[in-house]
Coordinates of C-alpha atoms in Angstrom, one line a residue:
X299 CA -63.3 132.8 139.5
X300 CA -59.5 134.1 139.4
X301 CA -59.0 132.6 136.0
X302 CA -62.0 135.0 134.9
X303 CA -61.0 137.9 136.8
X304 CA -57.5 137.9 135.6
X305 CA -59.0 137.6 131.5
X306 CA -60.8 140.7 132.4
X307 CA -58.2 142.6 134.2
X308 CA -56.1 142.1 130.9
X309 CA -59.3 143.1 128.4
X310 CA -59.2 146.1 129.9
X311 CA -55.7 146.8 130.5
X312 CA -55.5 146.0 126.1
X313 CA -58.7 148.5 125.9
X314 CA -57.0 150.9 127.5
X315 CA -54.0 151.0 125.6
X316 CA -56.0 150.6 122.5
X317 CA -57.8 154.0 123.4
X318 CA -54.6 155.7 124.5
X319 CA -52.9 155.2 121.3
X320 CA -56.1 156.0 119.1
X321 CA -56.8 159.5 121.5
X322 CA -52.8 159.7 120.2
X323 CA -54.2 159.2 116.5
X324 CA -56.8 161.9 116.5
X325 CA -54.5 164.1 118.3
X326 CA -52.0 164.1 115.4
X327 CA -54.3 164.6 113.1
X328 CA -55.9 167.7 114.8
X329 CA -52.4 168.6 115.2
X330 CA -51.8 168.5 111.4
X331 CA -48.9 166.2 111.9
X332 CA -47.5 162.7 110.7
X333 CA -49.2 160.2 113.0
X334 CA -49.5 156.5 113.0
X335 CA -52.9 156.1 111.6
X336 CA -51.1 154.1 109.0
X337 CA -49.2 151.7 111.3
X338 CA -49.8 148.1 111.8
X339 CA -49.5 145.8 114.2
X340 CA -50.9 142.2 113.6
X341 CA -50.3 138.2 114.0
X342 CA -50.2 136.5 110.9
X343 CA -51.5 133.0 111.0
X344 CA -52.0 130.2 109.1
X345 CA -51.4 126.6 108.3
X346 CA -47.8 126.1 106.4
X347 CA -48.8 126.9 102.2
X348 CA -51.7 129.3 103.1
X349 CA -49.8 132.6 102.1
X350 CA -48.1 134.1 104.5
X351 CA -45.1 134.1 102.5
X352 CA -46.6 135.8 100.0
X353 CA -49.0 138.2 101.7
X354 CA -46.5 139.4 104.6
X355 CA -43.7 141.4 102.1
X356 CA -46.8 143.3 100.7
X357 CA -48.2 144.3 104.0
X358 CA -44.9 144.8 105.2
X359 CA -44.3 147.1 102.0
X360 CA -47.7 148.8 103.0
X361 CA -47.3 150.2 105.8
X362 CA -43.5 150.2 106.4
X363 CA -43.3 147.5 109.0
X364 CA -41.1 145.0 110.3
X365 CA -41.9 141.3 109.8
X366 CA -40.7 139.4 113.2
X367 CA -41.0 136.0 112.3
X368 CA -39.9 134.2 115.6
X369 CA -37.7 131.2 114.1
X370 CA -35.5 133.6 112.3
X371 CA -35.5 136.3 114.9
X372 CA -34.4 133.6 117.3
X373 CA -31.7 132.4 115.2
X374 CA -30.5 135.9 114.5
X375 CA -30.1 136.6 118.2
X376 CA -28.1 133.4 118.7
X377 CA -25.9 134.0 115.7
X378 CA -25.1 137.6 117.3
X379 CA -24.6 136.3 120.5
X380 CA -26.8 138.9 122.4
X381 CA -27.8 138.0 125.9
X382 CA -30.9 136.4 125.0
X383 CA -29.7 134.5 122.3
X384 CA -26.7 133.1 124.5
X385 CA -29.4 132.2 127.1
X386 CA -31.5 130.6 124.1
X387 CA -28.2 129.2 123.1
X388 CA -28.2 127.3 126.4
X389 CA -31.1 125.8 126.6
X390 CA -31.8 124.4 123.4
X391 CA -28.3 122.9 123.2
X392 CA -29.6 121.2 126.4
X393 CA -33.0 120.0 124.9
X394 CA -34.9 122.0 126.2
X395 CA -37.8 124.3 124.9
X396 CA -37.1 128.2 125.0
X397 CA -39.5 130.0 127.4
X398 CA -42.3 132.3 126.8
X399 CA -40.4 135.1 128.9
X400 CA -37.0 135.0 126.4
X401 CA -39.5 135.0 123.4
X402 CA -41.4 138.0 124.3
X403 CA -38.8 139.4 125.8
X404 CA -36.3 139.1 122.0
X405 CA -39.9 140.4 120.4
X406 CA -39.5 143.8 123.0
X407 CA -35.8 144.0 121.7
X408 CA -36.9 143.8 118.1
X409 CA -39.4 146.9 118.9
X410 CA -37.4 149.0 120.6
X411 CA -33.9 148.6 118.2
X412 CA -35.0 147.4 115.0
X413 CA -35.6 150.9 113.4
X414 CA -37.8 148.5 110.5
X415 CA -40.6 148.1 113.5
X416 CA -41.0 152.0 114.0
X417 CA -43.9 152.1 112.5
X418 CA -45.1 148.3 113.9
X419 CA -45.0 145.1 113.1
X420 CA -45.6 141.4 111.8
X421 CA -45.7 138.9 114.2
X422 CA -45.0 135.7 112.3
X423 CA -45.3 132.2 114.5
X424 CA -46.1 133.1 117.7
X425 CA -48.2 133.1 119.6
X426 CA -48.8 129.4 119.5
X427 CA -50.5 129.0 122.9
X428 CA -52.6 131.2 125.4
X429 CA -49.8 132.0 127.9
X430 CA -47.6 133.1 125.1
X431 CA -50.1 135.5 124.0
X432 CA -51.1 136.7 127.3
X433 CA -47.6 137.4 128.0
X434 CA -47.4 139.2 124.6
X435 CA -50.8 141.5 125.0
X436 CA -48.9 142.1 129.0
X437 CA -45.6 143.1 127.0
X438 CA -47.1 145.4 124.1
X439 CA -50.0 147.2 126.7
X440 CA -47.3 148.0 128.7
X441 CA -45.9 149.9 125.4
X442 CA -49.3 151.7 125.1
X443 CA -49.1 149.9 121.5
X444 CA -51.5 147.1 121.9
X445 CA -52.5 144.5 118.5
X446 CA -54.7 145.9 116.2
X447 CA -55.6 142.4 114.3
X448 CA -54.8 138.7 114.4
X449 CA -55.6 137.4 110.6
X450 CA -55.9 133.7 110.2
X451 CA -55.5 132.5 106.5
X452 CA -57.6 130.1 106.6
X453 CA -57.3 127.1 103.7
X454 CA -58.3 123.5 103.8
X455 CA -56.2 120.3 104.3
X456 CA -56.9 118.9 101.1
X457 CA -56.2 122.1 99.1
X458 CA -52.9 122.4 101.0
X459 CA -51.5 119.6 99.8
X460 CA -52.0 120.0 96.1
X461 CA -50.1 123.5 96.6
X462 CA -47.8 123.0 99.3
X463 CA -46.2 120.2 97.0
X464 CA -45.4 122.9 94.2
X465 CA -44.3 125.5 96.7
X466 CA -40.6 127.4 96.0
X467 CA -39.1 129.7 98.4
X468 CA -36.5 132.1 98.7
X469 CA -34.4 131.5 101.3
X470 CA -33.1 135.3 102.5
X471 CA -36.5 136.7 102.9
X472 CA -39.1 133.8 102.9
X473 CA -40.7 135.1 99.7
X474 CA -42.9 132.1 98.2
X475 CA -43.9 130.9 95.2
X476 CA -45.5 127.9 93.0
X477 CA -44.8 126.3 90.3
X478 CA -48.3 126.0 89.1
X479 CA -50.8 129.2 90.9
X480 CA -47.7 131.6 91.6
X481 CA -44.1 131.2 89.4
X482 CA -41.4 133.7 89.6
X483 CA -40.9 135.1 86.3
X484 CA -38.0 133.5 85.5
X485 CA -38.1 129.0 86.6
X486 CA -36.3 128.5 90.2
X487 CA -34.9 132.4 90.2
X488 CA -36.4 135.3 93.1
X489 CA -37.9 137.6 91.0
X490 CA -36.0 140.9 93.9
X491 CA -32.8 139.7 93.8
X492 CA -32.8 137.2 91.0
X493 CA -31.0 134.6 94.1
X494 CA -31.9 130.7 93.5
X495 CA -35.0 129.9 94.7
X496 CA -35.5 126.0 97.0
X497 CA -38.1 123.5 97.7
X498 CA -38.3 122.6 101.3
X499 CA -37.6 118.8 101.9
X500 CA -40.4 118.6 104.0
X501 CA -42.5 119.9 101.2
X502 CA -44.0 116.4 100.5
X503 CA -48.1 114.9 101.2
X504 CA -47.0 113.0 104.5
X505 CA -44.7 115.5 105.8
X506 CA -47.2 118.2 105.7
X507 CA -50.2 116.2 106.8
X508 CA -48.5 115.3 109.9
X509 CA -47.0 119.5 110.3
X510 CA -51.1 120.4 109.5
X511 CA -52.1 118.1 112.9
X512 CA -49.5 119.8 115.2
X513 CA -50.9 123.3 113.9
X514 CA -54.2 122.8 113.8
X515 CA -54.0 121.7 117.5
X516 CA -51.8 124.5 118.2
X517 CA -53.8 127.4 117.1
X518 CA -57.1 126.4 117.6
X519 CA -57.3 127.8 121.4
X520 CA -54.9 130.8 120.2
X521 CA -57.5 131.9 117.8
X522 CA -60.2 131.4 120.2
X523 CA -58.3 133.7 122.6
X524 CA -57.9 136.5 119.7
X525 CA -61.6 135.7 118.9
X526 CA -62.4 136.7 122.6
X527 CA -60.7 139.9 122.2
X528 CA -62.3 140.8 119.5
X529 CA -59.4 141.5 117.2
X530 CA -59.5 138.1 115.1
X531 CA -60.4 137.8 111.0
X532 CA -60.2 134.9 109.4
X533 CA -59.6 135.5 105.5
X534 CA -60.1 132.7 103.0
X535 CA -56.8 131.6 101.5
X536 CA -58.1 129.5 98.8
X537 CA -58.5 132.4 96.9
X538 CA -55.7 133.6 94.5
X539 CA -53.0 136.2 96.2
X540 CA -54.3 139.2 94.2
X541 CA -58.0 138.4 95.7
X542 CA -56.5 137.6 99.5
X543 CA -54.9 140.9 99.4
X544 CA -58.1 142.8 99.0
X545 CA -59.6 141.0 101.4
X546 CA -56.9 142.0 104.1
X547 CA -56.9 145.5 103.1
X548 CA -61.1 145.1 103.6
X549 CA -59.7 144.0 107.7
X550 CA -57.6 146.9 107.8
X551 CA -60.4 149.0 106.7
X552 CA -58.8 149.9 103.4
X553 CA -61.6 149.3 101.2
X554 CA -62.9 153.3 101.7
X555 CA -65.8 152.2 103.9
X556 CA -63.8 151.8 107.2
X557 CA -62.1 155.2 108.6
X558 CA -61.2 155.8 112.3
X559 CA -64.6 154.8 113.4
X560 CA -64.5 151.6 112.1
X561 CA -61.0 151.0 113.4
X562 CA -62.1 152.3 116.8
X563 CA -64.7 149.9 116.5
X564 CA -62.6 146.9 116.0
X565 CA -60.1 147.8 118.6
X566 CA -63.0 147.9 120.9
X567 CA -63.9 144.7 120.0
X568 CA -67.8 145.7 118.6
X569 CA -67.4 145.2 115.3
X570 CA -67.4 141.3 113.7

């Protein structure tokens, strides 16, 4: 029974939060003042091709967030040589896999000095297992500011690989592209900065069908967590971007119907 007792102890320690900071919501708007009714905090997953490069600058534009995606955040904090990246550092250089505890721990450093994540955040490629994500739900209640939606673009295999193969990307912000569905106004250029844009080497039909296996493994108990907490949505990615954007904004409750209710509702976990 522990492993059930403990999944409930931590529902109700994220409801809590979740009603703290929404009781904070209503109060600044009684108040009159700024509040963070327009703040964000979400997972973004999805298999590699499915959008996220594309969908997370414009919800990061939104609502003025920052977009932690884990790989790059972790080779920042090496490159800087901060404590966690040294410790990082250390064990990779050993073989060995960094642990849950330095992740979440370089994701509560983001938070609290990266003045990009005032206002929340992205989580991009993690969590990819159920500890990790308990330990992040532990990490963000304990901040009062607990996850208000874990999206899953969801896209099949076969339609992957007909896009993934065409897929550009520019390297200083992971913006993406495609030669065919997507191209940048002017052939291999970023259309921001006008920097060169690259093609992965392991964008190719065998690498990808072998990356689609380890994440489809990987995230299927993750989303079944997030399901269980009532704050998954799964959006269909074979649509084109313009069409996946509206159906986000429709999760956020930013198609005029939501409001506070709704949002209350979802945080709860009652609305599906």
């Amino acid at each position: 029974m522990a492993p059930v007792e403990d999944e409930l102890r931590g529902q109700v320690k994220r409801l809590e939060a979740q009603v703290q900071d929404l009781q904070s919501q209503l109060a600044g708007r009684d108040g009159g003042k700024p509040n963070a009714v327009e703040s964000m905090r979400m997972i973004i997953m999805g298999p590699p091709g499915a959008g996220k490069g594309t969908q997370a600058p414009k919800i990061k534009g939104k609502y003025c967030v920052c977009h932690l995606a884990t790989g790059d955040m972790l080779r920042a904090q090496v490159a800087q040589k901060t404590t966690l990246g040294t410790q990082a550092k250390k064990i990779m250089d050993s073989g060995g896999l960094v642990s849950d505890e330095i992740m979440v721990n370089m994701i509560k450093s983001e938070l609290e000095s990266n003045k990009e994540c005032k206002n929340g955040f992205i989580l991009d490629g993690f969590p990819r297992t159920i500890p990790q994500a308990e330990r992040l739900d532990s990490m963000l209640a304990d901040r009062a500011k607990p996850l208000m939606h874990a999206v899953e673009l969801q896209i099949s295999d076969e339609l992957l690989v007909s896009r993934i193969t065409g897929r550009l990307i520019h390297p200083g912000s992971g913006r993406s592209y495609h030669k065919i569905f997507n191209p940048p106004q002017k052939t291999m250029t970023d259309d921001v900065t006008g920097e060169p844009l690259i093609q992965r080497s392991d964008d190719n039909e065998d690498a990808l069908k072998k990356r689609l296996v380890t994440y489809h493994d990987q995230t299927s108990p993750v989303v079944g967590y997030y399901k269980r907490t009532g704050i998954w949505r799964g959006i269909d990615a074979s649509q084109e971007p313009g069409a996946v954007w509206k159906s986000l904004l429709k999760t956020f409750g930013e198609d005029g119907k939501g409001g506070l209710g709704a949002k209350f509702k979802d945080a709860i976990g009652l609305r599906h």
